[in-house]
mmCIF file of C-alpha atoms in Angstrom:
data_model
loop_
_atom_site.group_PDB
_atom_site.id
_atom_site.type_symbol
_atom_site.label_atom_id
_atom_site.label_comp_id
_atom_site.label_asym_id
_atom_site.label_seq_id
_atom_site.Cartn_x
_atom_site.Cartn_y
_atom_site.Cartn_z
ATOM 1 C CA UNK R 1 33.218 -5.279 -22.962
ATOM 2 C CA UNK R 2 29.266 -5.676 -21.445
ATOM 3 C CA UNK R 3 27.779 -8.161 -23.593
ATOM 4 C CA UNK R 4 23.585 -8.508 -23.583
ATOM 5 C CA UNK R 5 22.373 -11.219 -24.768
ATOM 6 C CA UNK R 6 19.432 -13.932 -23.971
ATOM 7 C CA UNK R 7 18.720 -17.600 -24.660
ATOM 8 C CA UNK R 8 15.312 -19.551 -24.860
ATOM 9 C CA UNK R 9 14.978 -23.148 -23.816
ATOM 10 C CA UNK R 10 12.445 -24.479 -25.891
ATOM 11 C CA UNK R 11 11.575 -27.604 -24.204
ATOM 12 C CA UNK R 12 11.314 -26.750 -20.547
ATOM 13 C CA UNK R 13 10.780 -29.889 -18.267
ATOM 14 C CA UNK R 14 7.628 -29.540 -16.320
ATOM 15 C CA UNK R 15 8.428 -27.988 -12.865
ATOM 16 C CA UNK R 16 11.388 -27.000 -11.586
ATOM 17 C CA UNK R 17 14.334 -26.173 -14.377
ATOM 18 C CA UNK R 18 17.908 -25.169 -12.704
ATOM 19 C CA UNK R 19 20.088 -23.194 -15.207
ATOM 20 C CA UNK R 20 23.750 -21.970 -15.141
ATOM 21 C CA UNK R 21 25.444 -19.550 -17.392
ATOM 22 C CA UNK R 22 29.660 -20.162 -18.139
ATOM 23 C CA UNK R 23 31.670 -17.186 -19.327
ATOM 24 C CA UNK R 24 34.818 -18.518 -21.442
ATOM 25 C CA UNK R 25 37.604 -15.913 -21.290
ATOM 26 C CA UNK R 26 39.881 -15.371 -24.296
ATOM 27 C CA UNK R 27 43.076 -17.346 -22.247
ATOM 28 C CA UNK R 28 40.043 -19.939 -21.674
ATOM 29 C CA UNK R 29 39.017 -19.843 -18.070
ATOM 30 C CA UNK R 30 35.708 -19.608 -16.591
ATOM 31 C CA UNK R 31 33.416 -18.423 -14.862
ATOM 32 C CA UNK R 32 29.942 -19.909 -13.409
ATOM 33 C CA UNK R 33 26.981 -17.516 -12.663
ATOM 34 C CA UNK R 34 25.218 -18.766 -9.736
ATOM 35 C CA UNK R 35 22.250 -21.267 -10.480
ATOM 36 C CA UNK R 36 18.284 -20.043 -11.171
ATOM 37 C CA UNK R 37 15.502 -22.204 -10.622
ATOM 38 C CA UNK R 38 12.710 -21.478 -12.879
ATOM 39 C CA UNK R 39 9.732 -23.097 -12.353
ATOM 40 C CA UNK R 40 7.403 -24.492 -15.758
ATOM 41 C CA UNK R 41 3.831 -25.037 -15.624
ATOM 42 C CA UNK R 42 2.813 -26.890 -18.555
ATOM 43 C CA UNK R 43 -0.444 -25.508 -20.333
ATOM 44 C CA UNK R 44 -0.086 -22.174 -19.063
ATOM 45 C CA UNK R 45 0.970 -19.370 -21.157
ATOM 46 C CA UNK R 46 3.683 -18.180 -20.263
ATOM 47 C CA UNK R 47 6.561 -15.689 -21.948
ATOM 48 C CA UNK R 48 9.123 -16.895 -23.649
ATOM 49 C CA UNK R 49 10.966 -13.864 -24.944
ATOM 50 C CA UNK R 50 12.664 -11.224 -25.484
ATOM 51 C CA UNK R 51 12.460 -9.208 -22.193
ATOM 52 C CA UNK R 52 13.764 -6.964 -22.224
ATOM 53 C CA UNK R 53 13.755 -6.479 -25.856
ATOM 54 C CA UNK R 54 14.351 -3.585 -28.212
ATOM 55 C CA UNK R 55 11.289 -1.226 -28.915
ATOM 56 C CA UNK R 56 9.176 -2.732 -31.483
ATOM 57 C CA UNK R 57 10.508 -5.860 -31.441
ATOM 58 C CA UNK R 58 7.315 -8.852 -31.223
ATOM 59 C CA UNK R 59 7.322 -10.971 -27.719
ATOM 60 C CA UNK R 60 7.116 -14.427 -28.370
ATOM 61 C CA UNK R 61 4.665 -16.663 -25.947
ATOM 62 C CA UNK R 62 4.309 -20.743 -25.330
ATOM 63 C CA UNK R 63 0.983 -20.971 -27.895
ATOM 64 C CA UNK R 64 -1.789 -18.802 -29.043
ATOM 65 C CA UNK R 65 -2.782 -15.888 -27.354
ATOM 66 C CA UNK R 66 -5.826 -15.243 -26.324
ATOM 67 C CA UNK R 67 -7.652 -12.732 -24.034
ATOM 68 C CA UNK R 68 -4.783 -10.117 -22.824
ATOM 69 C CA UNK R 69 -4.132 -6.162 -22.781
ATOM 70 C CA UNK R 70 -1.484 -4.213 -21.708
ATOM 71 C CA UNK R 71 -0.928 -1.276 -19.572
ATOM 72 C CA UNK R 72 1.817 0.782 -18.146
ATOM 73 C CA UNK R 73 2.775 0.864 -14.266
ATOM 74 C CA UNK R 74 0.017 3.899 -14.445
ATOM 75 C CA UNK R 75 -2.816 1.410 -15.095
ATOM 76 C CA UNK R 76 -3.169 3.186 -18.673
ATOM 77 C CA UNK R 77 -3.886 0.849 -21.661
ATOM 78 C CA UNK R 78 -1.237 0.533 -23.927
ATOM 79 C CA UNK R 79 -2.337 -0.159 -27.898
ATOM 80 C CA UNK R 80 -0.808 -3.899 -28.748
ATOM 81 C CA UNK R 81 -1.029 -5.991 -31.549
ATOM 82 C CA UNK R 82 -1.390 -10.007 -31.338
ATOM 83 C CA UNK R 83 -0.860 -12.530 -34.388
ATOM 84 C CA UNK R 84 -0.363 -16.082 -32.891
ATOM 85 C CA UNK R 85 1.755 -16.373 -30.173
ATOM 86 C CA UNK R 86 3.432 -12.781 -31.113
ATOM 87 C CA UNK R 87 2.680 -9.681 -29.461
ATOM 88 C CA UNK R 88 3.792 -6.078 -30.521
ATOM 89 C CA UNK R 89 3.311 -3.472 -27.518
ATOM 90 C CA UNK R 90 3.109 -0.147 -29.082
ATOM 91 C CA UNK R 91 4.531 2.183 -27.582
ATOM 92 C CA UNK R 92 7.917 3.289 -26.284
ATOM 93 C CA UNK R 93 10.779 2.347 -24.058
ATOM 94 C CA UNK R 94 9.396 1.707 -20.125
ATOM 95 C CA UNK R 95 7.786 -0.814 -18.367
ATOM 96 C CA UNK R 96 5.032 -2.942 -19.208
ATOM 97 C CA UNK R 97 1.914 -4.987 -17.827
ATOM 98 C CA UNK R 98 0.494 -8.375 -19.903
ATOM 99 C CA UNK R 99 -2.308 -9.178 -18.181
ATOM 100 C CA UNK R 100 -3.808 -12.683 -19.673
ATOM 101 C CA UNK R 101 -6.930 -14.536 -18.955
ATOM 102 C CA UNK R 102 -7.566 -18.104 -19.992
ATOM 103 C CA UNK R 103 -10.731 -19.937 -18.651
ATOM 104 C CA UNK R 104 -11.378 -18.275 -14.642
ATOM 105 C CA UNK R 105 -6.944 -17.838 -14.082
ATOM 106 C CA UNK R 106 -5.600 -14.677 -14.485
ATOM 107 C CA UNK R 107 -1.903 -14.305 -14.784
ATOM 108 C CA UNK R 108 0.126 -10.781 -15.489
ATOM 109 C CA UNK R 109 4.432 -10.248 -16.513
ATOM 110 C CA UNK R 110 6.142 -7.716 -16.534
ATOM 111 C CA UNK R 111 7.637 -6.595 -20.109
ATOM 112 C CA UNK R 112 10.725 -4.273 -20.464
ATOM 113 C CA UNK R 113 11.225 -2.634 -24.032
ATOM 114 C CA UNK R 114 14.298 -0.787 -24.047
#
């Protein structure tokens, strides 16, 4: 059977990280996904997770949050709600745009709530 699922590494080396998933059968063999390089830049924010998550369901970030709104792939502000490094988009299932701004960098992700 399809099995979702998602994993957070909390302490990301600065830079380049290179991960692998294994799936164990029930007769135990195995079998490697290919690699992913995911690059961490320390001091940004950044998302940790879940995306996608389930509708109403807070998105966790690196540390605080501070100046960011949301929109759909419209351009149309989406209401949100912020309490640390949590954010609640809400609104329903689609596809989502966190735009944040710390000092003169702007970064945006994409957010999936399913």
């Amino acid at each position: 059977a399809i099995r979702d699922y998602y994993a957070v590494d909390g302490t990301p080396f600065p830079g380049i990280n290179y991960y692998a998933l294994v799936q164990v059968d029930l007769d135990g063999t195995g079998t490697w996904s290919p690699v992913v390089a995911v690059t961490h830049i320390a001091n940004e924010p950044h998302l940790i997770g879940p995306n996608p998550a389930p509708v109403g369901m807070p998105i966790r970030f690196n540390t605080i949050i501070g100046d960011l709104f949301v929109t759909d792939l419209l351009g149309r502000r989406i209401p949100h709600r912020v309490d640390g490094n949590w954010l609640s988009i809400q609104a329903g299932a689609g596809v989502y745009v966190v735009t944040m701004r710390w000092g003169d960098a702007v970064r945006s992700v994409r957010v999936i709530l399913e």
